[in-house]
Tab-separated table of C-alpha atoms in Angstrom:
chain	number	residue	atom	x	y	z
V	1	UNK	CA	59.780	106.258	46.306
V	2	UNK	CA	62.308	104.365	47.832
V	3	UNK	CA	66.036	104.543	48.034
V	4	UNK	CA	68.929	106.087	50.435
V	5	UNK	CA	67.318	109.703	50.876
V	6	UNK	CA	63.635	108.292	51.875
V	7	UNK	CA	65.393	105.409	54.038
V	8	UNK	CA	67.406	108.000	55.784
V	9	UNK	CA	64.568	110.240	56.173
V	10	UNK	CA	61.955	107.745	57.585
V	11	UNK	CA	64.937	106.752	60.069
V	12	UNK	CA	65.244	110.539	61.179
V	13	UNK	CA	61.834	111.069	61.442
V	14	UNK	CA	61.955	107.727	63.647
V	15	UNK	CA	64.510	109.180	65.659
V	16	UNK	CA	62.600	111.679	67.511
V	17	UNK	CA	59.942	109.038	68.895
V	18	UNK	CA	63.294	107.003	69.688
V	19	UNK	CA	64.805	110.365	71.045
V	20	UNK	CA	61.588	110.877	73.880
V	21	UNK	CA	61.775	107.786	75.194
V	22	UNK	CA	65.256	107.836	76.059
V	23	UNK	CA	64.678	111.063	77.541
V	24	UNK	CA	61.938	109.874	79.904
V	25	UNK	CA	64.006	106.281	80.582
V	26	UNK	CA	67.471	108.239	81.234
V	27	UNK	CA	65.576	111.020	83.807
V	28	UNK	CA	63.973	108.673	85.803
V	29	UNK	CA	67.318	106.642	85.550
V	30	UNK	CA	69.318	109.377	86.674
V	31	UNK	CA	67.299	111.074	89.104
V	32	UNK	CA	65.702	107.976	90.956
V	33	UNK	CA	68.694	105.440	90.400
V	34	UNK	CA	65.583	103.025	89.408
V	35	UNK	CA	66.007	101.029	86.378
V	36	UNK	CA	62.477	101.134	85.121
V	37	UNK	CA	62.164	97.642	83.103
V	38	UNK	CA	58.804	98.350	82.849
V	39	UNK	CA	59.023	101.346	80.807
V	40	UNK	CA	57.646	98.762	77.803
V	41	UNK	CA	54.574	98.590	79.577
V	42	UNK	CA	54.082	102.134	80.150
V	43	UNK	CA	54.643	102.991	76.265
V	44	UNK	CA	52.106	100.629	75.311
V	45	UNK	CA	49.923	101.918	77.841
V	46	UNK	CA	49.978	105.149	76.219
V	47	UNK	CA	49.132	103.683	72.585
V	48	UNK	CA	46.393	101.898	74.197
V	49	UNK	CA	44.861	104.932	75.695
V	50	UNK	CA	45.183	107.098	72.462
V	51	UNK	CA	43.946	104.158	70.858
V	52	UNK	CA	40.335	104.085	72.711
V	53	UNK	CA	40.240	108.000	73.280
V	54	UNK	CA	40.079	108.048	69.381
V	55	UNK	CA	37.423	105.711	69.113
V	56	UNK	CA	35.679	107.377	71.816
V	57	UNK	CA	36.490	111.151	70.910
V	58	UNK	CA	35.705	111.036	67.551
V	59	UNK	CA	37.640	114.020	66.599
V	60	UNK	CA	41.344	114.740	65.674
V	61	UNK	CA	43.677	111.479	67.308
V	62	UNK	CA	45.968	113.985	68.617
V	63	UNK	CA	43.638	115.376	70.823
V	64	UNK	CA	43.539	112.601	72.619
V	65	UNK	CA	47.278	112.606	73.346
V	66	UNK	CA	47.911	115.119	75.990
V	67	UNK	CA	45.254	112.778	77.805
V	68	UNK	CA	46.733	109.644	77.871
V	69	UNK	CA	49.984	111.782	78.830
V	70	UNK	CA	48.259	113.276	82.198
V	71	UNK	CA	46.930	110.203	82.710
V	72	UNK	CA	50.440	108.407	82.463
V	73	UNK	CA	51.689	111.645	84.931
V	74	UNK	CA	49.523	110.922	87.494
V	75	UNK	CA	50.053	106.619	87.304
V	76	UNK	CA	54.000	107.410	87.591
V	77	UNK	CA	53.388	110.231	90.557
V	78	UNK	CA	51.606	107.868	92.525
V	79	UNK	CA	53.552	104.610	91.595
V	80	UNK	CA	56.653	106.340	92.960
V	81	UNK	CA	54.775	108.256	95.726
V	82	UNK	CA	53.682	104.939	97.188
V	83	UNK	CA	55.483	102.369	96.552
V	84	UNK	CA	58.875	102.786	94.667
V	85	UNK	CA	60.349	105.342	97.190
V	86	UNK	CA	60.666	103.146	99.213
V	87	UNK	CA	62.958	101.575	97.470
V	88	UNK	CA	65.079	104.712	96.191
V	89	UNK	CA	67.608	103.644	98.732
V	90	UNK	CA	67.238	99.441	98.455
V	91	UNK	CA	70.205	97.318	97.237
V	92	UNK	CA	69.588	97.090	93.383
V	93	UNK	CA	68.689	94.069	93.261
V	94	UNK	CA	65.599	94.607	95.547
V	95	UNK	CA	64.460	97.319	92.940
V	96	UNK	CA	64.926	95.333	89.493
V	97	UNK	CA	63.009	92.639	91.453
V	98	UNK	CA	59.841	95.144	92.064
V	99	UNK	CA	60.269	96.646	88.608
V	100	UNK	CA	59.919	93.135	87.039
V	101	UNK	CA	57.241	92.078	89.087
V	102	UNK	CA	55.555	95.645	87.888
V	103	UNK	CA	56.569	94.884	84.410
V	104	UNK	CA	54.474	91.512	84.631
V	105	UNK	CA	51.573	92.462	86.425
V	106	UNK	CA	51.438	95.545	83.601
V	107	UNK	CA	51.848	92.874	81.001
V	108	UNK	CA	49.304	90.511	82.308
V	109	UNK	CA	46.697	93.940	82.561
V	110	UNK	CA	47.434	94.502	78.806
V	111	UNK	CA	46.923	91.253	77.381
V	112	UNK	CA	44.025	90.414	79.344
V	113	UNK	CA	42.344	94.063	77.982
V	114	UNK	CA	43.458	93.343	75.014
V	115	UNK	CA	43.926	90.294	73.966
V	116	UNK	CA	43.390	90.609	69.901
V	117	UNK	CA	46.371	91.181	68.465
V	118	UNK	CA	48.416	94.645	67.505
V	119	UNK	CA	45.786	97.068	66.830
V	120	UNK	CA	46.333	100.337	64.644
V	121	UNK	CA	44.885	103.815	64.497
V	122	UNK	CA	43.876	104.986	61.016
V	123	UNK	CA	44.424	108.823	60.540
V	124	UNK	CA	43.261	110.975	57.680
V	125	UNK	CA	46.981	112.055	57.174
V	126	UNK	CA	49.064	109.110	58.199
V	127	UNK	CA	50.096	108.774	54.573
V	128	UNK	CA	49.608	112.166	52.825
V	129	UNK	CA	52.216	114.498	53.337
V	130	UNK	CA	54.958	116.970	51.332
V	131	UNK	CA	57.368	115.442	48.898
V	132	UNK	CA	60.741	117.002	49.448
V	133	UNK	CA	63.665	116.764	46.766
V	134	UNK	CA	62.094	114.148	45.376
V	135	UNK	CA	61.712	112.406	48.988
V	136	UNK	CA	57.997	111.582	50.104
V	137	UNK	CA	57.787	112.421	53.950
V	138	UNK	CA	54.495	111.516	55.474
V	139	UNK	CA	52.251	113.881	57.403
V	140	UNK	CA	51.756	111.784	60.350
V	141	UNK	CA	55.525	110.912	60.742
V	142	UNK	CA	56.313	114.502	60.727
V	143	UNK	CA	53.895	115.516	62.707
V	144	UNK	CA	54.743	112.801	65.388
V	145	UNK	CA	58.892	113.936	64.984
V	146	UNK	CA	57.112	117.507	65.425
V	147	UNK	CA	55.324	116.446	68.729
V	148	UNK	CA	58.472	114.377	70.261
V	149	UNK	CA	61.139	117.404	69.526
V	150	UNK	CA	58.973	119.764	71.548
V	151	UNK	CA	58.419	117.144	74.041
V	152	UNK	CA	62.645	116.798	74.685
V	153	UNK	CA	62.630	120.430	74.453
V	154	UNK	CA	60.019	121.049	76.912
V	155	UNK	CA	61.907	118.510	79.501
V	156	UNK	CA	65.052	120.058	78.895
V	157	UNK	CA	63.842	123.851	79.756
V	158	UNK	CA	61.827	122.746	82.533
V	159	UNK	CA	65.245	120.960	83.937
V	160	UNK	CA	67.319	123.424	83.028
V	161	UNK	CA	65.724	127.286	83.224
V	162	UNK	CA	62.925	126.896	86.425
V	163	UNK	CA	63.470	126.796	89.701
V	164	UNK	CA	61.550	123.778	90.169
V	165	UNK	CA	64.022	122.203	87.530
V	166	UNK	CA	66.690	123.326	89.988
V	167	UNK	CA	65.399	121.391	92.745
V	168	UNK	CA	64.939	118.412	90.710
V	169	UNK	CA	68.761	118.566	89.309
V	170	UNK	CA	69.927	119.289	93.197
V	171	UNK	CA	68.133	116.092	94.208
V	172	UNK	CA	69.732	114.161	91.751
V	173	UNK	CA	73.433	115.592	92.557
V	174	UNK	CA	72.803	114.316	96.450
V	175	UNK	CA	69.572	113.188	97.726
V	176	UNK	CA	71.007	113.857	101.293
V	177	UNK	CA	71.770	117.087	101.127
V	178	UNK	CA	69.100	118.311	99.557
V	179	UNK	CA	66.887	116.661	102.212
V	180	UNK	CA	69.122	118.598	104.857
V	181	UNK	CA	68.165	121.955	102.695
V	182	UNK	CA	64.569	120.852	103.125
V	183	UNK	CA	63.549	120.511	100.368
V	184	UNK	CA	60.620	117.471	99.839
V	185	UNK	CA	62.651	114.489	97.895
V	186	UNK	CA	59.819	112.215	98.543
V	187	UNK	CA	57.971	114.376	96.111
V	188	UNK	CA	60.813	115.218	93.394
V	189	UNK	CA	61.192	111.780	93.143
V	190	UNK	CA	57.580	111.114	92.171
V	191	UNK	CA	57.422	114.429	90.199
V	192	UNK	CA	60.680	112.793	88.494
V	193	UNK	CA	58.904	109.336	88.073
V	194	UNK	CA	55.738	110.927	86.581
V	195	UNK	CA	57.734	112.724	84.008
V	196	UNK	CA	59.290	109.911	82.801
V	197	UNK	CA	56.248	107.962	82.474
V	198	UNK	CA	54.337	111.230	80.902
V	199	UNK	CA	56.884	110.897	77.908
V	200	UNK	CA	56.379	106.962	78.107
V	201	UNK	CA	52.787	108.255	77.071
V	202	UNK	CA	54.041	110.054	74.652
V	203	UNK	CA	56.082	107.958	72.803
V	204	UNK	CA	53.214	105.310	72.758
V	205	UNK	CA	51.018	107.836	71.597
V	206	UNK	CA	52.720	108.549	68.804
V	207	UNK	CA	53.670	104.885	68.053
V	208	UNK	CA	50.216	104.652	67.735
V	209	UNK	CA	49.405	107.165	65.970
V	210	UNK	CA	52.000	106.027	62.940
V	211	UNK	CA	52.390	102.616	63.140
V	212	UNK	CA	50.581	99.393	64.319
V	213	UNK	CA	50.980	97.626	68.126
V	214	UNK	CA	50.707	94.962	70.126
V	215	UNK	CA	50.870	93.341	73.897
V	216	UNK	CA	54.332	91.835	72.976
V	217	UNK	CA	55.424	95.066	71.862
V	218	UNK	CA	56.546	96.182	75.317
V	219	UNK	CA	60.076	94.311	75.179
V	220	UNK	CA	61.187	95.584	72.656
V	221	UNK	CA	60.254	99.513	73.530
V	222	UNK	CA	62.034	98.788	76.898
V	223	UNK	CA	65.154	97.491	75.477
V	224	UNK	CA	65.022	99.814	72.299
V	225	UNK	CA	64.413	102.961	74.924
V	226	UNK	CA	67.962	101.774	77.079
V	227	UNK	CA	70.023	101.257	73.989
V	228	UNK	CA	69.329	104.483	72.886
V	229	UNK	CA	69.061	105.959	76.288
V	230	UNK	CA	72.771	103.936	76.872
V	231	UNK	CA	74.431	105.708	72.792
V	232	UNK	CA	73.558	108.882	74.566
V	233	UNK	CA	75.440	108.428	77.494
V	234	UNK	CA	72.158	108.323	79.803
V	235	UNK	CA	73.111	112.232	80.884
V	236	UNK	CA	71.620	114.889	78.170
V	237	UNK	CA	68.613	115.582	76.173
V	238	UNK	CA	70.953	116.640	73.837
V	239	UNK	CA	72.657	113.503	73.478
V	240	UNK	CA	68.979	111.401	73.619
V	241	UNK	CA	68.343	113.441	70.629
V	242	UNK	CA	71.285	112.383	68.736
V	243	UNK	CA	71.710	109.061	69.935
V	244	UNK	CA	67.652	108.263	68.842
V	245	UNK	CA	68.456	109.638	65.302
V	246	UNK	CA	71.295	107.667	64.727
V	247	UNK	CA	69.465	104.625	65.698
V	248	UNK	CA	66.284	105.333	63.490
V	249	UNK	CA	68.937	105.528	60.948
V	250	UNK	CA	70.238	102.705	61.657
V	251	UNK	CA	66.954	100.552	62.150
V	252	UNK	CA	65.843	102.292	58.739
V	253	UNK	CA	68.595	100.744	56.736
V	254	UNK	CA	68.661	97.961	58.784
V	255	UNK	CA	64.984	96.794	57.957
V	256	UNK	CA	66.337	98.113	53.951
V	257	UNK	CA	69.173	95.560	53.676
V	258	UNK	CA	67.704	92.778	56.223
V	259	UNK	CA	64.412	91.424	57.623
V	260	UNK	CA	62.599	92.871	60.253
V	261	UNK	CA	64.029	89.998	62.494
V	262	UNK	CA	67.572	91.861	62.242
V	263	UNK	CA	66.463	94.877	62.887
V	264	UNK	CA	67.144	95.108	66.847
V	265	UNK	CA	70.331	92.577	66.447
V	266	UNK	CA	71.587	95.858	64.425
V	267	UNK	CA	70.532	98.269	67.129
V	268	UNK	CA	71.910	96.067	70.197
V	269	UNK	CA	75.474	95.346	68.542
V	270	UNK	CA	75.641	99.411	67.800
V	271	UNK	CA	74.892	100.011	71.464
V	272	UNK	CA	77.415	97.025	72.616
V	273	UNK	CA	80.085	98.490	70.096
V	274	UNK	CA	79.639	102.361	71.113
V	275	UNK	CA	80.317	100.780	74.653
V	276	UNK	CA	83.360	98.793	74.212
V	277	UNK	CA	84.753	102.276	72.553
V	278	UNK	CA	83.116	104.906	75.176
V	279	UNK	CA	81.636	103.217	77.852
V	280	UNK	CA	79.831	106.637	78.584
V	281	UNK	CA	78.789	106.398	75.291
V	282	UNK	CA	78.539	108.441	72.664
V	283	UNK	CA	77.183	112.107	73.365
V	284	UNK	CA	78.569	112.290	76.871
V	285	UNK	CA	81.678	114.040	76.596
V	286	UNK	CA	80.020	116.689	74.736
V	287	UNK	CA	77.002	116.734	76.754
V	288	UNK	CA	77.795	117.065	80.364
V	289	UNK	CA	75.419	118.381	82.624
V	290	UNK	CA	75.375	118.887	86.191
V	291	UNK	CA	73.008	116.690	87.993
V	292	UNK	CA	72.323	114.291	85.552
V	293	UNK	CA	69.412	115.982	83.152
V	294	UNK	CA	69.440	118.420	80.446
């Protein structure tokens, strides 16, 4: 079937994989200040790994996706345990510099490992799934929203309701003050970092897990990831959340009206017209949240 109720509902179901990224962009973002252009590369890093852990496993494809997740953990921990906190405090520029150098080196990795093409994971439920009202929602997309939505939710209780959360919103209020409290920023910071890259995984697991992907994929997950991380007014899981469905939305009808080729035009003019309205976007009034993650 196809028509404005399936559209809208392959666009929400979109949403949440939109929704996790942002989350994992935005934390790291806010927590950090590093603007990780290289969060492309990390995404596709995790659709690789689920990739070969299925062809490897042979069992379930999801089992292979809290893997590639601890494995994307422990690259971010150490990435920012080594080398980027050193560069927490750096002049901007200095950073982006690093982070496009890491983007390249990432990219160059990739295509060199794999340089055949996208590549796609073929699941025994990727199509089957309920019809609802008349609207045909498949498993896998459901299952992958499923996954995502108690991914954000899992980030935003772990921020918000432990005590290590605490530490890691204190950090990101003032850096220096928490170091005067004692508490090890060195560490949040790479916890932070590792977090971010975890949900990287994540998304790129489930990306592969519904759809197809490639080694010049990684653009447009980084750019997709800040627009929607930007809509939500780079603060809130709550906002993320929003912000991702209304851009799956939008993308959905998008690619209904338009070609393919539009697609991200749509999604970049939304962001750049949200912006010229709100420049904290669009969720960030009613989202606020003290030390920059919820």
């Amino acid at each position: 079937m196809t028509g404005p109720a399936q559209v809208t509902a392959y666009g929400v179901l979109d949403g949440g994989l939109l929704a996790v990224l942002a989350v994992g962009l935005s934390l790291t973002l806010r927590m950090t200040g590093i603007i990780n252009v290289a969060y492309g590369e990390f995404v596709l890093i995790g659709a690789y790994l689920t990739w070969w852990l299925d062809g490897h496993l042979a069992a379930d494809p999801f089992l292979g996706v809290p893997i590639a997740m601890a494995v994307l953990f422990l690259l971010g921990y150490l990435l920012q345990r080594l080398v980027l906190n050193r560069f927490v405090d750096a002049p901007l520029l200095l950073s982006l510099l690093l982070m496009f150098g890491l983007s390249a080196l990432l990219q160059s990795v990739i295509v060199t490992l794999h340089p055949n093409g996208p590549q796609a994971l073929v699941t025994p439920y990727a199509l089957a799934g309920p019809s609802i009202a008349g609207v045909d929602v498949p498993l896998g997309r459901l299952l992958a929203f499923a996954f995502c939505i108690v991914c954000v939710c899992a980030v935003s209780a772990f921020i918000n309701r432990t005590r290590l959360g605490l530490v890691v919103r204190a950090v990101g209020m003032n850096r220096r003050a928490a170091r005067l409290a004692g508490i090890d920023v060195r560490h949040v910071h790479a916890l932070t970092f590792g977090i971010g890259t975890a949900l990287a995984g994540a998304g790129g697991a489930m990306v592969a897990l519904v759809g197809s992907f490639g080694p010049g994929d990684s653009e447009v997950y980084t750019m997709v990831s800040f627009a929607v991380a930007v809509l939500g007014g780079l603060r809130g899981v709550r906002g993320a959340l929003a912000a991702g469905i209304v851009v799956g939305v939008a993308q959905a009808w998008a690619a209904y009206f338009f070609s393919a080729v539009i697609v991200y035009a749509v999604v970049f003019a939304l962001a750049v017209g949200v912006l010229l309205v709100d420049p904290r976007g669009l969720f960030a009034a009613r989202d606020p949240v003290a030390g920059g993650a919820r």
